Short mmCIF file of C-alpha atoms and ligand atoms in Angstrom, two decimals:
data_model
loop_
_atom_site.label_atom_id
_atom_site.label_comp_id
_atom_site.label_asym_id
_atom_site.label_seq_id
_atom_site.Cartn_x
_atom_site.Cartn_y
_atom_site.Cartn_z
CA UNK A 1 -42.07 -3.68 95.97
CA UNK A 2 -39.66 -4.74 93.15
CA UNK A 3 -39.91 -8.75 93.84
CA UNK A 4 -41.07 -10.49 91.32
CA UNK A 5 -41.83 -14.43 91.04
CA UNK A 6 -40.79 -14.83 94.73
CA UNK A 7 -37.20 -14.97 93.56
CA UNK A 8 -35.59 -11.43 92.14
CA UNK A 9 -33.07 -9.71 94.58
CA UNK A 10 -33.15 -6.02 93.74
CA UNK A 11 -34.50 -2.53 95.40
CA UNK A 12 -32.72 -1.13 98.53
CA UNK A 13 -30.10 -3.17 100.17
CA UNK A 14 -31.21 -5.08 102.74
CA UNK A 15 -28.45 -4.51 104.78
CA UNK A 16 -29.01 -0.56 104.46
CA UNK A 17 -32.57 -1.07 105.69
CA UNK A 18 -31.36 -3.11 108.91
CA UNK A 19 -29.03 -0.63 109.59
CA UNK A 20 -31.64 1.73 109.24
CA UNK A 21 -33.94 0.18 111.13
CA UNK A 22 -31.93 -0.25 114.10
CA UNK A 23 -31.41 3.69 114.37
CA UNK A 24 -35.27 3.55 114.47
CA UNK A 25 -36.43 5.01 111.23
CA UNK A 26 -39.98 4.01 111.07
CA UNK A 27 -39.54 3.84 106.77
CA UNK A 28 -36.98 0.85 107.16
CA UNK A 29 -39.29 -0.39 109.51
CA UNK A 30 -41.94 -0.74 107.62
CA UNK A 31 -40.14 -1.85 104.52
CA UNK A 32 -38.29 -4.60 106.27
CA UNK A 33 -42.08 -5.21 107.67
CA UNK A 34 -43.33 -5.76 103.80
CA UNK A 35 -40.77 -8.12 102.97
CA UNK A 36 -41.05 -10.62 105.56
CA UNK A 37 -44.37 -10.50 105.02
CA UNK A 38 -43.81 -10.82 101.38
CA UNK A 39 -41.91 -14.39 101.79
CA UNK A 40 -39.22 -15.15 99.03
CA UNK A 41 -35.82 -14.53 98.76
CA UNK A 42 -35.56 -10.84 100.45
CA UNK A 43 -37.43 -11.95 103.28
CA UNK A 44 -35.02 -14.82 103.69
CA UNK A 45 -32.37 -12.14 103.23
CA UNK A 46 -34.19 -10.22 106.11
CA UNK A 47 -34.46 -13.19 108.46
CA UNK A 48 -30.88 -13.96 107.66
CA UNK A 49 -29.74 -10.29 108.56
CA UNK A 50 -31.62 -10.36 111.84
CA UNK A 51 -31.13 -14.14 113.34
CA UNK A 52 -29.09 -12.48 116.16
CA UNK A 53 -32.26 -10.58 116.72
CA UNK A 54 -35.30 -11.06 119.31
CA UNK A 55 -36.06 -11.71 122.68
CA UNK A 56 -35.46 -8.26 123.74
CA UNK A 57 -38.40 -7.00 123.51
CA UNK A 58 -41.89 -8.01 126.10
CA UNK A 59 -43.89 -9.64 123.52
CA UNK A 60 -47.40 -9.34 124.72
CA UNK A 61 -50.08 -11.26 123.22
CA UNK A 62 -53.68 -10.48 123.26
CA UNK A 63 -56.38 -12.58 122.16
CA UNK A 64 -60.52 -13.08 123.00
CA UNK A 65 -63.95 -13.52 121.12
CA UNK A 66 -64.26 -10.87 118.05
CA UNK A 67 -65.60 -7.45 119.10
CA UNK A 68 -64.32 -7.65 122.93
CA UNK A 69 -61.92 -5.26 122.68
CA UNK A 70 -58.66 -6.10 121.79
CA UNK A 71 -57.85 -3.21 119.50
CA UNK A 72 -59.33 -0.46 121.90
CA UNK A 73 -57.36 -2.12 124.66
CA UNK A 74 -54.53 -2.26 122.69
CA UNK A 75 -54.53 1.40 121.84
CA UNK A 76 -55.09 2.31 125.35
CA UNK A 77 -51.67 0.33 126.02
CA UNK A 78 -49.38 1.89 123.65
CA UNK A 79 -50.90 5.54 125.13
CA UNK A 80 -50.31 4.23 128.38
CA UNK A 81 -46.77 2.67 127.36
CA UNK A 82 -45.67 5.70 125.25
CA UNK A 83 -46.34 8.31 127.92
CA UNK A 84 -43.71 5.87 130.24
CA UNK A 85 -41.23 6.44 127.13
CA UNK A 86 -41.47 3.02 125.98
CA UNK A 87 -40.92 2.22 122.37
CA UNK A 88 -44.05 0.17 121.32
CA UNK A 89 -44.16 -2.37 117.98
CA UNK A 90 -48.28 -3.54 117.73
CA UNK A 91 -48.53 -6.69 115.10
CA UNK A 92 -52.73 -6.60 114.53
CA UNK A 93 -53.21 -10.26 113.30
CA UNK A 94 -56.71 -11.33 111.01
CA UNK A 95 -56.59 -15.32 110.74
CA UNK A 96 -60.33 -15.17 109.94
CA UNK A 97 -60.98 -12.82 106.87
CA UNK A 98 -58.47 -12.21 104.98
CA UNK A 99 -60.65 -10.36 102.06
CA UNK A 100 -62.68 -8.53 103.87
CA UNK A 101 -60.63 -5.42 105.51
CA UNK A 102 -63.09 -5.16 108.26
CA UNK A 103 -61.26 -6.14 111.05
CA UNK A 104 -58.22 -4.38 109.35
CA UNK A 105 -59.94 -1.68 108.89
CA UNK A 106 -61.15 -1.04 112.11
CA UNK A 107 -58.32 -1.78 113.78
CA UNK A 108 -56.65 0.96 112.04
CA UNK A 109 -58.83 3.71 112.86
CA UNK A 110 -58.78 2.77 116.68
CA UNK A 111 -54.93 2.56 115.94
CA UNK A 112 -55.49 5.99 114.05
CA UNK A 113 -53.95 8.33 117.41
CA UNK A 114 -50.79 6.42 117.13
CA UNK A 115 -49.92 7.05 113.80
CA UNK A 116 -47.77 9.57 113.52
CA UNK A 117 -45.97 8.69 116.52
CA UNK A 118 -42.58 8.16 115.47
CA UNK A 119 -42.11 5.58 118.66
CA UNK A 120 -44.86 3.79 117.67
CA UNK A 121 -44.60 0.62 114.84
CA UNK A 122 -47.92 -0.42 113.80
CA UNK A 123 -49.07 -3.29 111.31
CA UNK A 124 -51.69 -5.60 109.96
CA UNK A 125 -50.66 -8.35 109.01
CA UNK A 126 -53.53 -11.14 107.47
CA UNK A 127 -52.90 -14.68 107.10
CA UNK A 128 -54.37 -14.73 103.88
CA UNK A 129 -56.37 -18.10 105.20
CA UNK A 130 -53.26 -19.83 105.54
CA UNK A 131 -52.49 -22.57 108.10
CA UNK A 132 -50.12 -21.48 110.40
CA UNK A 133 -49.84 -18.30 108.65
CA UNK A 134 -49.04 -16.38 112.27
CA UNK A 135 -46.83 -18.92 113.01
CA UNK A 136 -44.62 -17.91 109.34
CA UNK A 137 -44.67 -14.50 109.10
CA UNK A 138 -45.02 -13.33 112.68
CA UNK A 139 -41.91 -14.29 114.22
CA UNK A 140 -39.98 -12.50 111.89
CA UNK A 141 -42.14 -9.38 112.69
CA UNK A 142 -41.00 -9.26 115.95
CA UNK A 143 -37.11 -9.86 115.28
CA UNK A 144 -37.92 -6.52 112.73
CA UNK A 145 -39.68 -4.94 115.52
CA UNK A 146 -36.76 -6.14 118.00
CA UNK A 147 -34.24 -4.87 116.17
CA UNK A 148 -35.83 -1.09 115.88
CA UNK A 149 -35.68 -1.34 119.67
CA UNK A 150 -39.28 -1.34 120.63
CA UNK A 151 -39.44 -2.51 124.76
CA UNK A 152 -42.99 -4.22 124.01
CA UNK A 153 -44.92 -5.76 121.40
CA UNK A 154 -48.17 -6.21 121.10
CA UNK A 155 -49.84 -8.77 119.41
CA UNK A 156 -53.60 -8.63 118.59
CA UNK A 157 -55.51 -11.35 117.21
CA UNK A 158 -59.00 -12.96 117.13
CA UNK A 159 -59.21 -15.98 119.86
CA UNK A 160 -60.84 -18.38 117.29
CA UNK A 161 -58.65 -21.97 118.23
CA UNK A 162 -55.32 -22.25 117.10
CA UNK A 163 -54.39 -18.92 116.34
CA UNK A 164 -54.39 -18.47 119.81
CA UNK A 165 -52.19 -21.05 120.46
CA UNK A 166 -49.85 -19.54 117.95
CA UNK A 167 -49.87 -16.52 119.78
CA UNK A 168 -49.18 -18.01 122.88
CA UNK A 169 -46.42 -19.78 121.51
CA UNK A 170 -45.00 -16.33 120.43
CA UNK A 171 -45.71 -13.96 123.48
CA UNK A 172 -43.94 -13.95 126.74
CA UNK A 173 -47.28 -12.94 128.19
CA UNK A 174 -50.70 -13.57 126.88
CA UNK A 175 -53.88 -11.57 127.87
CA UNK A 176 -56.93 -13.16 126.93
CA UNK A 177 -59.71 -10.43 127.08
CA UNK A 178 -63.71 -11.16 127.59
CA UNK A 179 -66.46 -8.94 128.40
CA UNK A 180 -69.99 -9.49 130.11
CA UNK A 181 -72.64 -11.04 128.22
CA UNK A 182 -70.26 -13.19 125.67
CA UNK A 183 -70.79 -16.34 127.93
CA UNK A 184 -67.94 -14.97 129.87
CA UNK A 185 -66.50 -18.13 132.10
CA UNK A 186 -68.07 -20.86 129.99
CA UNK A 187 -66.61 -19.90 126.62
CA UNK A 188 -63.41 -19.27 128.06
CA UNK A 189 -63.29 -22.67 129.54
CA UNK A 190 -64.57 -24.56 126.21
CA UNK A 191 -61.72 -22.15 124.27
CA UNK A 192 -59.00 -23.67 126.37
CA UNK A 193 -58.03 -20.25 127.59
CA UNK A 194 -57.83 -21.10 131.26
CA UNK A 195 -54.32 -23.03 130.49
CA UNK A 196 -53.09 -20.46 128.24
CA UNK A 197 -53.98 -16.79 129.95
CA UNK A 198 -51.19 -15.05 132.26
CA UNK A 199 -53.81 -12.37 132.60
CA UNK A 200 -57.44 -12.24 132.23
CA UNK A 201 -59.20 -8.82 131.62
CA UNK A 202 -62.79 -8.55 131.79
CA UNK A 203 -63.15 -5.68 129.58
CA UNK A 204 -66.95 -2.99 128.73
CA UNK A 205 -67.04 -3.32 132.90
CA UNK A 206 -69.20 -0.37 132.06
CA UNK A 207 -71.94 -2.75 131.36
CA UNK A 208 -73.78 -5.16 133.40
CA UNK A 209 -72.70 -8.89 134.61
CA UNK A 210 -69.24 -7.52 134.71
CA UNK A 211 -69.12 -8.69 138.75
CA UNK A 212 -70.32 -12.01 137.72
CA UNK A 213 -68.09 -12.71 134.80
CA UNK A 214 -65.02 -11.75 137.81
CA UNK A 215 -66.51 -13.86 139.81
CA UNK A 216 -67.01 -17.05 137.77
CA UNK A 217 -63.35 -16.33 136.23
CA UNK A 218 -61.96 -16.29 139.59
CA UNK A 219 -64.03 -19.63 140.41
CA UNK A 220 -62.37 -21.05 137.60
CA UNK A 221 -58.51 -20.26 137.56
CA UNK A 222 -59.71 -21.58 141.65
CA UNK A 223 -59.97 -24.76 140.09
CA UNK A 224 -57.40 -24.93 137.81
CA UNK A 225 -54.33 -22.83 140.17
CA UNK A 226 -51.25 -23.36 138.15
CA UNK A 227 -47.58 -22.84 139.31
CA UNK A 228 -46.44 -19.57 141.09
CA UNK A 229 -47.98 -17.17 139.32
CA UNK A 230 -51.65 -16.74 140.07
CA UNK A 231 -53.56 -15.59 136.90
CA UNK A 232 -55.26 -12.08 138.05
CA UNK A 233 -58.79 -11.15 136.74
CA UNK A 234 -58.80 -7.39 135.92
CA UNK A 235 -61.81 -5.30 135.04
CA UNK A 236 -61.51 -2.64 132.74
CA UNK A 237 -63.10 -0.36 130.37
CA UNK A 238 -61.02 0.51 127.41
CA UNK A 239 -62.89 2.34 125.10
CA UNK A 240 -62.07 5.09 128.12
CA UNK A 241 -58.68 3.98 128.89
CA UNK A 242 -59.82 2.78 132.67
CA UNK A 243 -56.98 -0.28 133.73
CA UNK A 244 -54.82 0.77 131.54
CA UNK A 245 -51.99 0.63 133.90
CA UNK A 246 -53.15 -2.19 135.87
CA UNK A 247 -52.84 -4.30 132.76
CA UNK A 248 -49.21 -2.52 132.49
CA UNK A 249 -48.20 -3.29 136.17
CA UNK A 250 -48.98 -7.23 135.58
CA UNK A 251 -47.62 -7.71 132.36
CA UNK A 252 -44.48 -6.50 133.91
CA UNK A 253 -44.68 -8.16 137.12
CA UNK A 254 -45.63 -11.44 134.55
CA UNK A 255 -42.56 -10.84 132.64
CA UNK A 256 -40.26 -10.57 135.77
CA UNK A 257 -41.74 -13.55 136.70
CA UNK A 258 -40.53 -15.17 134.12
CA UNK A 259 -37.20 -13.87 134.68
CA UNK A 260 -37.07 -12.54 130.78
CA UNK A 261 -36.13 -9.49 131.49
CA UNK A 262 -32.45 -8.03 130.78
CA UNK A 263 -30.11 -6.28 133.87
CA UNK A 264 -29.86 -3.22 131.61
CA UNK A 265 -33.76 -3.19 131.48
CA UNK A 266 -34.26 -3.57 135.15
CA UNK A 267 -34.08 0.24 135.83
CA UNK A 268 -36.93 0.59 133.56
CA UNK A 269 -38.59 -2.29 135.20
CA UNK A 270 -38.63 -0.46 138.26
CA UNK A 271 -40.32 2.60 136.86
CA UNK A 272 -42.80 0.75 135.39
CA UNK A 273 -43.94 -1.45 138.68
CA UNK A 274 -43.37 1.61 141.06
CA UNK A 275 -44.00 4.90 139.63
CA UNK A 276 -47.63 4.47 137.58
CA UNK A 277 -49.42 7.49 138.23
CA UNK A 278 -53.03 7.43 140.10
CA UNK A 279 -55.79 7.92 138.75
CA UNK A 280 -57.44 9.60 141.68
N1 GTP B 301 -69.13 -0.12 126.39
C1 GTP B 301 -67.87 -0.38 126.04
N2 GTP B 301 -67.53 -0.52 124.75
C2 GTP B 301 -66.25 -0.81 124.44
C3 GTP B 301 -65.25 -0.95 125.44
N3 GTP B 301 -64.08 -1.25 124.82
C4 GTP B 301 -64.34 -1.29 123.51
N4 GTP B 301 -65.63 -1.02 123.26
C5 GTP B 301 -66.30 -0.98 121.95
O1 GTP B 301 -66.46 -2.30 121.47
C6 GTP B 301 -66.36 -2.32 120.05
C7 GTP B 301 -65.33 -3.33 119.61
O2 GTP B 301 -64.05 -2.90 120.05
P1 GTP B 301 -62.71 -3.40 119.37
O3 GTP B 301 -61.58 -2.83 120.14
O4 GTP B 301 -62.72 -3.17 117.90
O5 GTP B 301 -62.81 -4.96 119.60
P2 GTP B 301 -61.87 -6.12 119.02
O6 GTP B 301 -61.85 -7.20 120.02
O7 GTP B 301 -60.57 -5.56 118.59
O8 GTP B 301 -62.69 -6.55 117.73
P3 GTP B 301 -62.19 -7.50 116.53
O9 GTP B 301 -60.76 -7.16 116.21
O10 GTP B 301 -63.14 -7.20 115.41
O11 GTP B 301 -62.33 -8.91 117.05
C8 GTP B 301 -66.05 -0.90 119.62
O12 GTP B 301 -67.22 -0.27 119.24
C9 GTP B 301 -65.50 -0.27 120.88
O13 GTP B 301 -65.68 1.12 120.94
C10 GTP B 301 -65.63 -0.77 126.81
O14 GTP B 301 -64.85 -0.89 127.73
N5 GTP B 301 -66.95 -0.50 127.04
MG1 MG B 302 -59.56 -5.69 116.70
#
């Protein structure tokens, strides 16, 4: 990086990178990533060059408790995306710990299988304790990641209050993930999720209480039916890629729902709803 004091313009053009970028080359990508990270005057150059950009692509947000599985559910969507042909952008967000790399560094070795996938844009992106951090970076993430064509973006982050709400407030879908044993229905009620999930996934169904935690989920979003679409409850169990493509087929049938989705796209729509292959 050749920025200095927030405020020095030099080091490839930023209009070269776009351009780049737009043909797909995951190096402009990820440079164009770093600066709008990096704030200051090239990443207002970069959000300048790309205001046309966004709302292409199906942002998908996923949030939950820490350690539910976001990240292995995550991965199992971009494999699941990426053998449809899909061009996938995945934004891991850490509003919590900033210094620590944990997260970070866990997400990237779940995230490991993807990484030399040229249709595949992967980043971390921390907050660095900031408020409203997601809410500054993020969207200019996803008018980079818009622009290099990906069909879907994922965002990950930890369901911890208002990040959450940033990340609904950036996703045309959000998938709020819990698993058996976390206090399942209860702390999804106290977290506010029940107003904000599209889709709830009920993830390590491997393990016990899994039938329960359906159950009382169910109960709830009972009690609370909102609007036309009727928030569905999926079990699945990522760490072995099981529901997968269930999560696929309602994120899409969400995001036709929401009538987001462009006439040129609604080809691949179709593909997507009707031709997921069984599992049996
Ligand atoms: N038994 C079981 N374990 C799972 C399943 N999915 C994920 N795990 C494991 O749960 C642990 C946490 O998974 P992650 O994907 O890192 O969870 P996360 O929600 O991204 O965690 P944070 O980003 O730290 O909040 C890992 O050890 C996974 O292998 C599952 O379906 N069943
Ligand atoms: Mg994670």
């Amino acid at each position: 990086m050749c920025e200095k004091g927030g405020e020095r313009v030099t080091g490839p053009d930023v209009a070269e990178l776009v351009a780049r970028a737009r043909a797909g080359e995951p190096l402009a990508v990820g440079r164009l990533l770093s600066l709008v990270e990096a704030g200051g005057a090239r990443g207002r150059q970069v959000a300048s060059a790309l205001a046309d950009d966004g709302g292409r692509a199906h942002v998908v947000g996923l949030t939950g408790p820490p350690g539910v599985g976001k990240s292995t559910t995550t991965s199992a969507l971009v494999a699941a995306l990426r053998a449809r042909g899909s061009r996938v952008g995945v934004l891991a967000v850490d509003p919590s710990s900033p210094f620590s790399g944990g997260a970070l560094l866990g997400d990237r070795v779940r995230m490991a299988e993807h990484a030399e996938d040229p249709g595949v844009f992967i980043r971390s992106m921390a907050t660095r304790g900031q408020l409203g951090g997601l809410a500054g970076a993020t969207p200019q993430a996803l008018r980079v990641l818009d622009a290099a064509g990906c069909d879907v973006v994922l965002i990950e982050t930890v369901g911890v209050g208002q990040s959450e709400v940033d990340v609904v407030a950036l996703a045309d879908t959000t998938v709020v993930l819990l698993a058996p044993g976390m206090g399942d229905g209860v702390q999804a009620a106290k977290a506010g999720v029940l107003e904000v999930a599209d889709v709830f996934v009920v993830n390590k169904a491997d393990r016990d209480g899994a039938t329960q935690a359906v159950r009382e989920l169910r109960h709830m979003i009972g009690l609370g039916e909102r609007g036309e679409w009727r928030v569905p409850v999926l079990r699945t169990v990522a760490s072995r890629g099981d529901g997968s493509d269930k999560i696929l087929i309602r994120l899409f049938e969400n995001f036709l729902k929401r009538k987001k989705w462009f006439l040129r796209n609604s080809t691949r729509a179709a593909i997507f709803v009707f031709a997921v292959p069984s599992r049996n």
